[in-house]
mmCIF file of C-alpha atoms in Angstrom:
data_model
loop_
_atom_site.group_PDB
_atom_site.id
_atom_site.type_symbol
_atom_site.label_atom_id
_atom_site.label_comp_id
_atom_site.label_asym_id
_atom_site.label_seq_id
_atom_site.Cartn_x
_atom_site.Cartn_y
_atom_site.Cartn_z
ATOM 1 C CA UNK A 1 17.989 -3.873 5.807
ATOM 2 C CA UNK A 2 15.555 -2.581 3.633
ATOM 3 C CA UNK A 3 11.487 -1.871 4.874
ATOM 4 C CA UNK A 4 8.510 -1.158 2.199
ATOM 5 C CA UNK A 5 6.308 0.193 5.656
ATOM 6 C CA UNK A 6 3.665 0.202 4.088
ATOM 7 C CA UNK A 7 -0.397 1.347 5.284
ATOM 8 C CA UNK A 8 -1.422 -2.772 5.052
ATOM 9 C CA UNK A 9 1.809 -4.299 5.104
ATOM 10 C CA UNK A 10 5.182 -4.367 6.064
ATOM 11 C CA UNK A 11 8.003 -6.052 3.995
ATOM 12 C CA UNK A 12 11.517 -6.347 5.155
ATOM 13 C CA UNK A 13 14.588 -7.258 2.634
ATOM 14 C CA UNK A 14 17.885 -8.295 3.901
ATOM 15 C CA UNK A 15 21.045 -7.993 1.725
ATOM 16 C CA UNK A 16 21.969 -11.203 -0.046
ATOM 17 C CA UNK A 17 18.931 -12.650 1.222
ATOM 18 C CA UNK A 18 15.677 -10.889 -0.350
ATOM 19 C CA UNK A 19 12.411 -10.332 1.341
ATOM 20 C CA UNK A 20 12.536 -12.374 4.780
ATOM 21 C CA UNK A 21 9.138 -10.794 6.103
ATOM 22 C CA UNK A 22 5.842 -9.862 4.714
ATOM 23 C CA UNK A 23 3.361 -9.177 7.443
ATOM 24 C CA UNK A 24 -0.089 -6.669 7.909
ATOM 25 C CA UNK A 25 1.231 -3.392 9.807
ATOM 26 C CA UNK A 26 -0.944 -4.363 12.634
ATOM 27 C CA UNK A 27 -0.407 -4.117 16.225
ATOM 28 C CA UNK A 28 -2.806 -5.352 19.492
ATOM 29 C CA UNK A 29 -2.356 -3.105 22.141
ATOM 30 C CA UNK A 30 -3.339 -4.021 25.457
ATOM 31 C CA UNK A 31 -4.396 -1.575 28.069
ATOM 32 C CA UNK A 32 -3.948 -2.104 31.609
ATOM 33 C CA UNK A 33 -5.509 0.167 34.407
ATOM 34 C CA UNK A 34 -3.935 2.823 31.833
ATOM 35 C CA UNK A 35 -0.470 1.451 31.491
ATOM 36 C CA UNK A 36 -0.403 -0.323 27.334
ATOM 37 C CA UNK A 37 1.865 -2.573 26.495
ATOM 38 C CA UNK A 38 2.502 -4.190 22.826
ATOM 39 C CA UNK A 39 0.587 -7.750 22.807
ATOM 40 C CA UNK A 40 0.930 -8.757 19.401
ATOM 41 C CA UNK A 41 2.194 -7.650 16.025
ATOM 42 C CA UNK A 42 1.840 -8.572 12.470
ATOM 43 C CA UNK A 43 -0.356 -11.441 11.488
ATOM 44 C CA UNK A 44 -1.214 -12.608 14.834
ATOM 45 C CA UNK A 45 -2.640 -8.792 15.352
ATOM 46 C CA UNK A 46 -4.078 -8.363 12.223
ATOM 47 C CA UNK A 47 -6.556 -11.614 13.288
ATOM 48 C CA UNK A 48 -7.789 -9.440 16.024
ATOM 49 C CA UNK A 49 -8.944 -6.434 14.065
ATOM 50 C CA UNK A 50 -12.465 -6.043 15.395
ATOM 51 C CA UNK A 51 -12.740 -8.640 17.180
ATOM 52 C CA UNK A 52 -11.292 -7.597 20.222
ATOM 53 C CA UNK A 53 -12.868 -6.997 23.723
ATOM 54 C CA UNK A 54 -12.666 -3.559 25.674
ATOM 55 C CA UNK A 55 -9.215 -3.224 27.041
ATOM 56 C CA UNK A 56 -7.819 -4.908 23.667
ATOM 57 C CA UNK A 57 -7.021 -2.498 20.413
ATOM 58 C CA UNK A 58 -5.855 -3.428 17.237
ATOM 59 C CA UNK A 59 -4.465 -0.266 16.183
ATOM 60 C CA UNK A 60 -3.011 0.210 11.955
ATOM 61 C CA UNK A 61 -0.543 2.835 12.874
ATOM 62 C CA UNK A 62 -0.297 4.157 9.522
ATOM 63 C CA UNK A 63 -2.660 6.262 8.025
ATOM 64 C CA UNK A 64 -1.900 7.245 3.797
ATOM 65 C CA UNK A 65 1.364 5.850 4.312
ATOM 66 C CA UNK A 66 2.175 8.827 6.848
ATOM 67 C CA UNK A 67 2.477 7.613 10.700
ATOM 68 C CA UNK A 68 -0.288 8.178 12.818
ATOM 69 C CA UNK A 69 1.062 6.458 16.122
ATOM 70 C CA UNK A 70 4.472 7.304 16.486
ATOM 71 C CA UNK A 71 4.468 5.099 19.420
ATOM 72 C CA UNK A 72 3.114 1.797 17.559
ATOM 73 C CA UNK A 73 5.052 2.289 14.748
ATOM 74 C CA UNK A 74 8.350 2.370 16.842
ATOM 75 C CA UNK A 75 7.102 -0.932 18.664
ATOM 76 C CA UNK A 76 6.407 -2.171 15.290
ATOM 77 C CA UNK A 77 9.555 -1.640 13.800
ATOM 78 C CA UNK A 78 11.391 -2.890 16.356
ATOM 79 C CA UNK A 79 9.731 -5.885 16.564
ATOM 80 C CA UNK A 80 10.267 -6.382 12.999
ATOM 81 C CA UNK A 81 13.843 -5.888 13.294
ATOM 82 C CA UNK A 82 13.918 -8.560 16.175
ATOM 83 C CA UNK A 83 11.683 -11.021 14.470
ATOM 84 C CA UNK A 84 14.220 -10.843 11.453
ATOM 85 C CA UNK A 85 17.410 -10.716 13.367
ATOM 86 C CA UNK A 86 16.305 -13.514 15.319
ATOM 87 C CA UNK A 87 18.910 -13.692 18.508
ATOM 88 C CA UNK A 88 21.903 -11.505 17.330
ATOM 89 C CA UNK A 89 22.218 -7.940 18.412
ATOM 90 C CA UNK A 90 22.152 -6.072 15.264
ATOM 91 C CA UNK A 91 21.918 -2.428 14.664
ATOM 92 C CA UNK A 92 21.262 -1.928 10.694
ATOM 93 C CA UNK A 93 21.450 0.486 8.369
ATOM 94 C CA UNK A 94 18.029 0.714 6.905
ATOM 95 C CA UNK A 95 16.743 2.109 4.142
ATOM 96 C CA UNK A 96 13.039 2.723 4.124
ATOM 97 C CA UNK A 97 10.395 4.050 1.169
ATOM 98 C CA UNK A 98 8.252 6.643 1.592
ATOM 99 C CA UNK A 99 4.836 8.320 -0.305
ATOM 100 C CA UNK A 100 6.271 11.020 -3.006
ATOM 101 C CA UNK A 101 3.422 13.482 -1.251
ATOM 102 C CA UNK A 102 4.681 13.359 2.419
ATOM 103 C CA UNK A 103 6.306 16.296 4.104
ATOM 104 C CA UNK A 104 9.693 16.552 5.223
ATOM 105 C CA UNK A 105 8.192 16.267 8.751
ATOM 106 C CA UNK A 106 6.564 12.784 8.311
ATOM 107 C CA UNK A 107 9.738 11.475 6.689
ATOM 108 C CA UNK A 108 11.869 12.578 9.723
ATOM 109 C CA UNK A 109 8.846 11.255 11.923
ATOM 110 C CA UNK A 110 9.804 8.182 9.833
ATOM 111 C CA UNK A 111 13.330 8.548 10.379
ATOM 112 C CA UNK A 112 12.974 9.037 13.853
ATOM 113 C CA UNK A 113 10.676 5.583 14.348
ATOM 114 C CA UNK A 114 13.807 3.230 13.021
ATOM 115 C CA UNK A 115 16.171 5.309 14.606
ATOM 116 C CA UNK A 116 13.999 4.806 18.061
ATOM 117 C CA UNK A 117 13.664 1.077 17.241
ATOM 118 C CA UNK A 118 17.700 0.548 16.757
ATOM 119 C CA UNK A 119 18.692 1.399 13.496
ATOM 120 C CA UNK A 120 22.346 2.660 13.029
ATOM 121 C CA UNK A 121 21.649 4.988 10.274
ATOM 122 C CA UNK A 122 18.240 5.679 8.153
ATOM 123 C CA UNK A 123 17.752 6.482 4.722
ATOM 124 C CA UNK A 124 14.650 7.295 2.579
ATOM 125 C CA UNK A 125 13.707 6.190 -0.996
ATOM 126 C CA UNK A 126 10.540 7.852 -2.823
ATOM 127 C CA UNK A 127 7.823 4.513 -3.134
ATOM 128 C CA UNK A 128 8.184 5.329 -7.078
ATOM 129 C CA UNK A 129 11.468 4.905 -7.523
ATOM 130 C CA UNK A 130 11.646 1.587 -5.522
ATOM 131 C CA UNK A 131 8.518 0.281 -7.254
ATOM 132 C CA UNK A 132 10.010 0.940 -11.038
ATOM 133 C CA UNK A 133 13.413 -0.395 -9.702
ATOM 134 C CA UNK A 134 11.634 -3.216 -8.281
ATOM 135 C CA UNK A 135 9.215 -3.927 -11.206
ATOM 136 C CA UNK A 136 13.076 -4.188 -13.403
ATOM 137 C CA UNK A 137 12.177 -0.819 -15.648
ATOM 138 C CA UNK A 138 14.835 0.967 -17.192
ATOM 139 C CA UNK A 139 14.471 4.357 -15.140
ATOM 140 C CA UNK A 140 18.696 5.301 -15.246
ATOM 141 C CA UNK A 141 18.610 5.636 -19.047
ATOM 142 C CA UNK A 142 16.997 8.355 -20.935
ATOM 143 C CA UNK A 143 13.922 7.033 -21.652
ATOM 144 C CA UNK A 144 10.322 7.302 -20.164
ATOM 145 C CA UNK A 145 8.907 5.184 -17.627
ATOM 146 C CA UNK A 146 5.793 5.579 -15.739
ATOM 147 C CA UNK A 147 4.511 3.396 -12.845
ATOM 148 C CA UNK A 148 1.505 3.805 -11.140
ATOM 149 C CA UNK A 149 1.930 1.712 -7.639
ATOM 150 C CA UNK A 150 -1.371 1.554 -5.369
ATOM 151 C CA UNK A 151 -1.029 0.823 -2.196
ATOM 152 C CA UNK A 152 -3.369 0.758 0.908
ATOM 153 C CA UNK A 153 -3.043 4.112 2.152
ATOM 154 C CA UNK A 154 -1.996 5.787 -1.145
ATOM 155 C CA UNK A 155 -1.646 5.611 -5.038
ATOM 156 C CA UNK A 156 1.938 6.759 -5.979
ATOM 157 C CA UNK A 157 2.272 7.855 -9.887
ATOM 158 C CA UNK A 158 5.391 8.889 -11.491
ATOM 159 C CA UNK A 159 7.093 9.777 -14.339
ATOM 160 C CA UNK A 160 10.897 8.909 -13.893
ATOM 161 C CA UNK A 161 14.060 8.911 -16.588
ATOM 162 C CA UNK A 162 17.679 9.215 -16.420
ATOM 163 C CA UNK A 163 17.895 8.041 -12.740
ATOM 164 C CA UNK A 164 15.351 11.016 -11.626
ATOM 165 C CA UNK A 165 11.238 11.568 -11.076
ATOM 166 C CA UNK A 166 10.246 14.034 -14.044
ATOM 167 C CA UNK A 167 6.448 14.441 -12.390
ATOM 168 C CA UNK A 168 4.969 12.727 -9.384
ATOM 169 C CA UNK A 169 1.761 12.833 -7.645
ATOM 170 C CA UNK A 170 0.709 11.082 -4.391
ATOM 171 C CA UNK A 171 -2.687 10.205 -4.423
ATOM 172 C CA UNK A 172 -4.331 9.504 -0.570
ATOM 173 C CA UNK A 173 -6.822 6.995 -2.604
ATOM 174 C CA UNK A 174 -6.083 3.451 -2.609
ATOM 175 C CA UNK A 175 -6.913 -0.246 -1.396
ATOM 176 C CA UNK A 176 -8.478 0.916 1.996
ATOM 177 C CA UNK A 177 -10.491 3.435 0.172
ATOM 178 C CA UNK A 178 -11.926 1.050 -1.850
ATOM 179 C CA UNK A 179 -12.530 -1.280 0.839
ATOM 180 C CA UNK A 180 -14.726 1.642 2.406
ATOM 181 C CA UNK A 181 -16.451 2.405 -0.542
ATOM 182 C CA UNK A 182 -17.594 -1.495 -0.833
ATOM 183 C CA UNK A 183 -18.557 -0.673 2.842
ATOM 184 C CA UNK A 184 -20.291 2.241 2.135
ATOM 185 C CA UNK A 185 -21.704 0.610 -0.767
ATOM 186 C CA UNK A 186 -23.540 -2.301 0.977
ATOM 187 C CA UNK A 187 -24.961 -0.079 3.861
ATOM 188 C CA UNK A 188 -26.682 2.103 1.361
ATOM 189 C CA UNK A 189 -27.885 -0.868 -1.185
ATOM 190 C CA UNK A 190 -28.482 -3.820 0.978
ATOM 191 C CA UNK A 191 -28.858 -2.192 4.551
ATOM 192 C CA UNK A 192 -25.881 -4.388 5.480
ATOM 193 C CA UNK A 193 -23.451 -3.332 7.639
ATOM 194 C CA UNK A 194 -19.810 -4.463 7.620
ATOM 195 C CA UNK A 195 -16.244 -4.822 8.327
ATOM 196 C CA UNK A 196 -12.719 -4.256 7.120
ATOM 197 C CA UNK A 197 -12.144 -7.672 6.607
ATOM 198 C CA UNK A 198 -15.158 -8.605 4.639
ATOM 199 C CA UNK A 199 -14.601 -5.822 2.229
ATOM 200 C CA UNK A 200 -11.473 -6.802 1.883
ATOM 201 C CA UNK A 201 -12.279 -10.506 1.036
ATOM 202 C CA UNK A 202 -14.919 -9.038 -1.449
ATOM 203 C CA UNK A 203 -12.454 -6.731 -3.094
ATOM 204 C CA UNK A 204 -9.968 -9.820 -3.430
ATOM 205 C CA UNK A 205 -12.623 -12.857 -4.407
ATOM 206 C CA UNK A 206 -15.210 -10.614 -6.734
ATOM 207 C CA UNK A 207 -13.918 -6.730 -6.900
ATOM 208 C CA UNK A 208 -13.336 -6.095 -10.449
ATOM 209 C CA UNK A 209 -12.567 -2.947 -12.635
ATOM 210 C CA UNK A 210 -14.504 -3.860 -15.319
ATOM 211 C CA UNK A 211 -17.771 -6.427 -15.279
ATOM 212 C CA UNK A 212 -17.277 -9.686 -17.043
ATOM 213 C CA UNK A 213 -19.197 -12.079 -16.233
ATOM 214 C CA UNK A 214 -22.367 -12.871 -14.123
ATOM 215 C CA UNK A 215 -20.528 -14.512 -10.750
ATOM 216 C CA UNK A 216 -22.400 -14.208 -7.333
ATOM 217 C CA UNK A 217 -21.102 -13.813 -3.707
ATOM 218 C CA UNK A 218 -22.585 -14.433 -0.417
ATOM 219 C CA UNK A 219 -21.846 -11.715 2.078
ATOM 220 C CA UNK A 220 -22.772 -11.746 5.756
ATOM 221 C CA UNK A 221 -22.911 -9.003 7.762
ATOM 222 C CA UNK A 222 -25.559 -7.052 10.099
ATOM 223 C CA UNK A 223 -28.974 -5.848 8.923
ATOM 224 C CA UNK A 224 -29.408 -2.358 9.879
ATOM 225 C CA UNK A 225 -32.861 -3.025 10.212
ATOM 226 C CA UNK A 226 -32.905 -5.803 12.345
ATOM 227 C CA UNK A 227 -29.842 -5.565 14.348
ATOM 228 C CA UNK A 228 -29.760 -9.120 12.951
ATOM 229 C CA UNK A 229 -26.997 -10.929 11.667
ATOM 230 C CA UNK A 230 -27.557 -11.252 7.472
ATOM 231 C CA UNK A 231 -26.329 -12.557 4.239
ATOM 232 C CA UNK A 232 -27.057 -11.225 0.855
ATOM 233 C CA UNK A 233 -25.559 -12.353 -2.917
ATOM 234 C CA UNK A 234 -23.599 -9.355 -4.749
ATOM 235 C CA UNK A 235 -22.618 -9.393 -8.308
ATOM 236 C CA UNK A 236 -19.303 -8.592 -9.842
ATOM 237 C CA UNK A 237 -21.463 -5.706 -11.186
ATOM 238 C CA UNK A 238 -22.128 -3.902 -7.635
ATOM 239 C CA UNK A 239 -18.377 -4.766 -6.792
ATOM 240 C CA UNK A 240 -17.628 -2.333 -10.025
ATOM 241 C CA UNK A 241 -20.121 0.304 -9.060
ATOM 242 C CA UNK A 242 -19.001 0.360 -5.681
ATOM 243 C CA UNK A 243 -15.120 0.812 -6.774
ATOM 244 C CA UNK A 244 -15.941 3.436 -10.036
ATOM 245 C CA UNK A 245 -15.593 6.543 -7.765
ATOM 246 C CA UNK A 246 -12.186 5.564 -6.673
ATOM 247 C CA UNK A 247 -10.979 3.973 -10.395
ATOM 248 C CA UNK A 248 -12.316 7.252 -11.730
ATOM 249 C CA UNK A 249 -9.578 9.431 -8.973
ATOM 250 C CA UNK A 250 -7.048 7.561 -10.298
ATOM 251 C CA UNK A 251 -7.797 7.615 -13.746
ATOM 252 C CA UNK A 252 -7.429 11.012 -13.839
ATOM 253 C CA UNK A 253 -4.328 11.778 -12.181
ATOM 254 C CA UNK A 254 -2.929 9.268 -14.474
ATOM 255 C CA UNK A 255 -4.239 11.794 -17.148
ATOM 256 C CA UNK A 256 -3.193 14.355 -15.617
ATOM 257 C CA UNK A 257 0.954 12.937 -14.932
ATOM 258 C CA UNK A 258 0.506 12.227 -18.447
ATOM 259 C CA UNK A 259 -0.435 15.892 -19.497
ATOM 260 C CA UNK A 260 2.604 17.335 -17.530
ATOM 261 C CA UNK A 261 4.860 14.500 -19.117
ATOM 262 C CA UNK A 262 7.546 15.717 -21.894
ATOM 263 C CA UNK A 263 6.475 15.222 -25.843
ATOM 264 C CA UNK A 264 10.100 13.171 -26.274
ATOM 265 C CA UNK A 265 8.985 11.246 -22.678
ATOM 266 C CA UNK A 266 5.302 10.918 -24.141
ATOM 267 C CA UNK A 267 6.538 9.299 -27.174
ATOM 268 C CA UNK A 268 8.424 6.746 -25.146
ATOM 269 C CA UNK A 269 5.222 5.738 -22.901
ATOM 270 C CA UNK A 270 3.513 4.897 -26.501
ATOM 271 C CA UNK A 271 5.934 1.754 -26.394
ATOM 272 C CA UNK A 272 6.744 1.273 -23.046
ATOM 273 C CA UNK A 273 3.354 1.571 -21.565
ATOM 274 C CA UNK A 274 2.331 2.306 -18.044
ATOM 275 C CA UNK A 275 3.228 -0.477 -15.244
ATOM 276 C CA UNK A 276 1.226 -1.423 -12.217
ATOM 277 C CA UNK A 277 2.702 -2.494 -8.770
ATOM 278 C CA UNK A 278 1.178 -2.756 -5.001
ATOM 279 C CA UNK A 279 -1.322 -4.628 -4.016
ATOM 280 C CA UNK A 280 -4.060 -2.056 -5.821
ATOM 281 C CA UNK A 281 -3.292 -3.658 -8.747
ATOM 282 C CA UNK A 282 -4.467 -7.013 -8.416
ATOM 283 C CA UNK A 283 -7.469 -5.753 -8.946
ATOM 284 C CA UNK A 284 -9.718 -7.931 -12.074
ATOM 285 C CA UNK A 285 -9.577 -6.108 -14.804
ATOM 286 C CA UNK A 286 -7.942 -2.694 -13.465
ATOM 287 C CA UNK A 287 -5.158 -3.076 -16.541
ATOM 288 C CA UNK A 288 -7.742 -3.169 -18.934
ATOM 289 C CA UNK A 289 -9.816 -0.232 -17.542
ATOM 290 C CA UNK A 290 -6.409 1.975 -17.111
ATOM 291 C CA UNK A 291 -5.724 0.586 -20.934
ATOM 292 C CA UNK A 292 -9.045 1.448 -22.192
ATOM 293 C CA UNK A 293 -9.100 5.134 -20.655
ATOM 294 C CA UNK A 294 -5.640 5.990 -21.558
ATOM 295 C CA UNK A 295 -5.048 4.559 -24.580
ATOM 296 C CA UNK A 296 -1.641 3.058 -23.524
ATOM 297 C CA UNK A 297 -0.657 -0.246 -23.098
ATOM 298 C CA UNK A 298 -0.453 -1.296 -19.301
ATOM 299 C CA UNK A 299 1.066 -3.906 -17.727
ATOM 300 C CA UNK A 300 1.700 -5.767 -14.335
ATOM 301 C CA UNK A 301 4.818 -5.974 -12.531
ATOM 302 C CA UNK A 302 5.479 -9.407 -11.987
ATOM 303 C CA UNK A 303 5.336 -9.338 -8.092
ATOM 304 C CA UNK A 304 3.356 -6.550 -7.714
ATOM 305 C CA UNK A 305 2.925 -7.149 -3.399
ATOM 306 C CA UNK A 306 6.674 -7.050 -3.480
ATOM 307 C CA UNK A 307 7.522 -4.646 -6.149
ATOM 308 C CA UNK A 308 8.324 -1.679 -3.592
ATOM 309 C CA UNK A 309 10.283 -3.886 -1.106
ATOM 310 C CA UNK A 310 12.304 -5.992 -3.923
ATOM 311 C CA UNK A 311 13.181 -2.472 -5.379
ATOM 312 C CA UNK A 312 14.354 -0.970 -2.110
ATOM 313 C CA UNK A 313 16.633 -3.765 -1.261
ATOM 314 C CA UNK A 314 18.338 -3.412 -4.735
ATOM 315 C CA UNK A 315 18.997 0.356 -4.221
ATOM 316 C CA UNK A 316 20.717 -0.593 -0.706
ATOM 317 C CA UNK A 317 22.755 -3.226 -2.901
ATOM 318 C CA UNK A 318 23.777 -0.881 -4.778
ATOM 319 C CA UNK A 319 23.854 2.504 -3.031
ATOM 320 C CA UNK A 320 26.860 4.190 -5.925
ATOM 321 C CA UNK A 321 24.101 3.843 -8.109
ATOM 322 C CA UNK A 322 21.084 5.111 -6.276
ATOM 323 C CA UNK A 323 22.560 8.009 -4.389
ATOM 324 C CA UNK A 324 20.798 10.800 -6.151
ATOM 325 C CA UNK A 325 17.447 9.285 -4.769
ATOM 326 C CA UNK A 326 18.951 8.165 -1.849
ATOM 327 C CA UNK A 327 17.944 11.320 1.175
ATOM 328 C CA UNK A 328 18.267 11.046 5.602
ATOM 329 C CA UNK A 329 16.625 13.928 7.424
#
């Protein structure tokens, strides 16, 4: 079994069978007369997030792809590994990604999770590697390849060739921090306050890198004012305002992987370009912006969502091959 645990979501592979479950790494925890028990993971959590009443939380239990409740995340797991195992009693080798930037303490507090939940054995794979092996780039051969995969919690960007990462940076700026700047964004311009959720929906239905066209969108949320519920119309204009700060961290740590790249590497990126994965990069027009300020070609992985989880499941298939990235703690 292979797991992409990711900040927003969790995706599960199974050998032979490819990704079997793709669900928000939520979980509602209910607390009674100080005894909490797990009341729902996944999608059916991820409905509750702020909605809940006082002795309900809907807890994300990772935080920049590190765990933050080591608790929820071993509830989590394991009801991951049920969901997918249906009936049978299985304990399964896993192999699970992990940020280039964490510490060898919150990979074996990784480790330790799927060990907790059942696993036989656990492995780790850099988020990188299993996004360039998922997005089908040639990273065992000696040639350059660069993939920039962002995430919720974090922006991963590496250099890789001959089977190895030549430079790597972990950036803790990604999909939830541009959520909260489109938060932060509407309090200050429109006295509007709100949620997760909404930001979200505006990052998916109007967020854009680079400002094309004159499209409006209706947001509701509460006046700060008032203490009223609102709505006001943004334009695809204050969606790439909001987002600039964050485009412009990323932008240069691109710049700067690329200044720390090789000269015979550099010349390779010239053809090959620089390829996007995670969710990050469904973002309108964030190819074209990354293009525009680097000078190289970009491109989107195909499956972008599933990049990470596609190319984890493919190093467990074929473990011979991957074993130099391959580590257990």
């Amino acid at each position: 079994m292979a797991i992409d645990l990711g900040t927003a979501n969790t995706l599960v592979v199974l050998k032979g069978k490819g990704v079997v479950l793709n669900e928000p790494s939520v979980v509602a925890v209910v607390d009674n007369k100080g005894k909490k028990s797990v009341l729902a993971v996944g999608d059916e959590a991820k409905t509750m997030l702020g909605r809940t009443p006082g002795n309900i939380q809907a807890i994300r239990p990772l935080r920049d792809g590190v765990i933050a409740d080591f608790i929820v995340t071993e509830e989590m797991i394991k009801h991951f590994i049920k969901k997918v195992h249906k009936k049978t009693i299985a304990n399964p080798r896993i192999l699970i990604c992990v940020p280039t930037g964490s510490t060898p303490v919150e990979r074996k507090a990784i480790q330790d999770s799927a060990l907790a939940a059942g696993a036989r054995r656990v492995q780790l794979i850099e988020e990188p590697i299993a996004a360039a092996v998922g997005a089908g780039l040639p990273i065992n051969e000696a040639t350059g390849s660069m993939v920039i995969d962002i995430g919720g919690g974090t922006t991963e960007i590496a250099v890789m060739s001959l089977g190895g990462v030549v430079y790597s940076e972990s950036l803790r700026v990604a999909g939830d921090a541009m959520d909260n700047s489109l938060k932060e964004y509407m309090r200050e311009e429109y006295n509007l306050m709100i949620g997760d959720s909404t930001a979200e929906k505006i990052k998916k239905d109007i967020g854009t890198a680079i400002p094309t066209n004159n499209n409006t969108y209706a947001v509701k949320g509460r006046d700060l004012r008032s203490g009223t519920p609102k709505e006001v119309n943004i334009s695809e204009e204050d969606t790439a305002e909001a987002l600039n700060p964050i485009l412009k961290d990323i932008v240069s740590s691109i710049k700067k992987a690329l200044e720390n790249t090789p000269p015979e590497l550099s010349a390779d990126l010239v053809d090959m370009g620089l390829t996007l994965t995670g969710g990050g990069s469904l973002l309108n027009n964030i190819d074209k912006r990354f293009s525009k300020e680097t000078g190289l070609p970009v491109n989107v992985a195909d499956d972008p969502l599933s990049c990470v989880a596609i190319g984890t499941g493919k190093a467990l298939d074929q473990e011979e091959t991957f074993s130099s990235v391959l580590s257990e703690y």
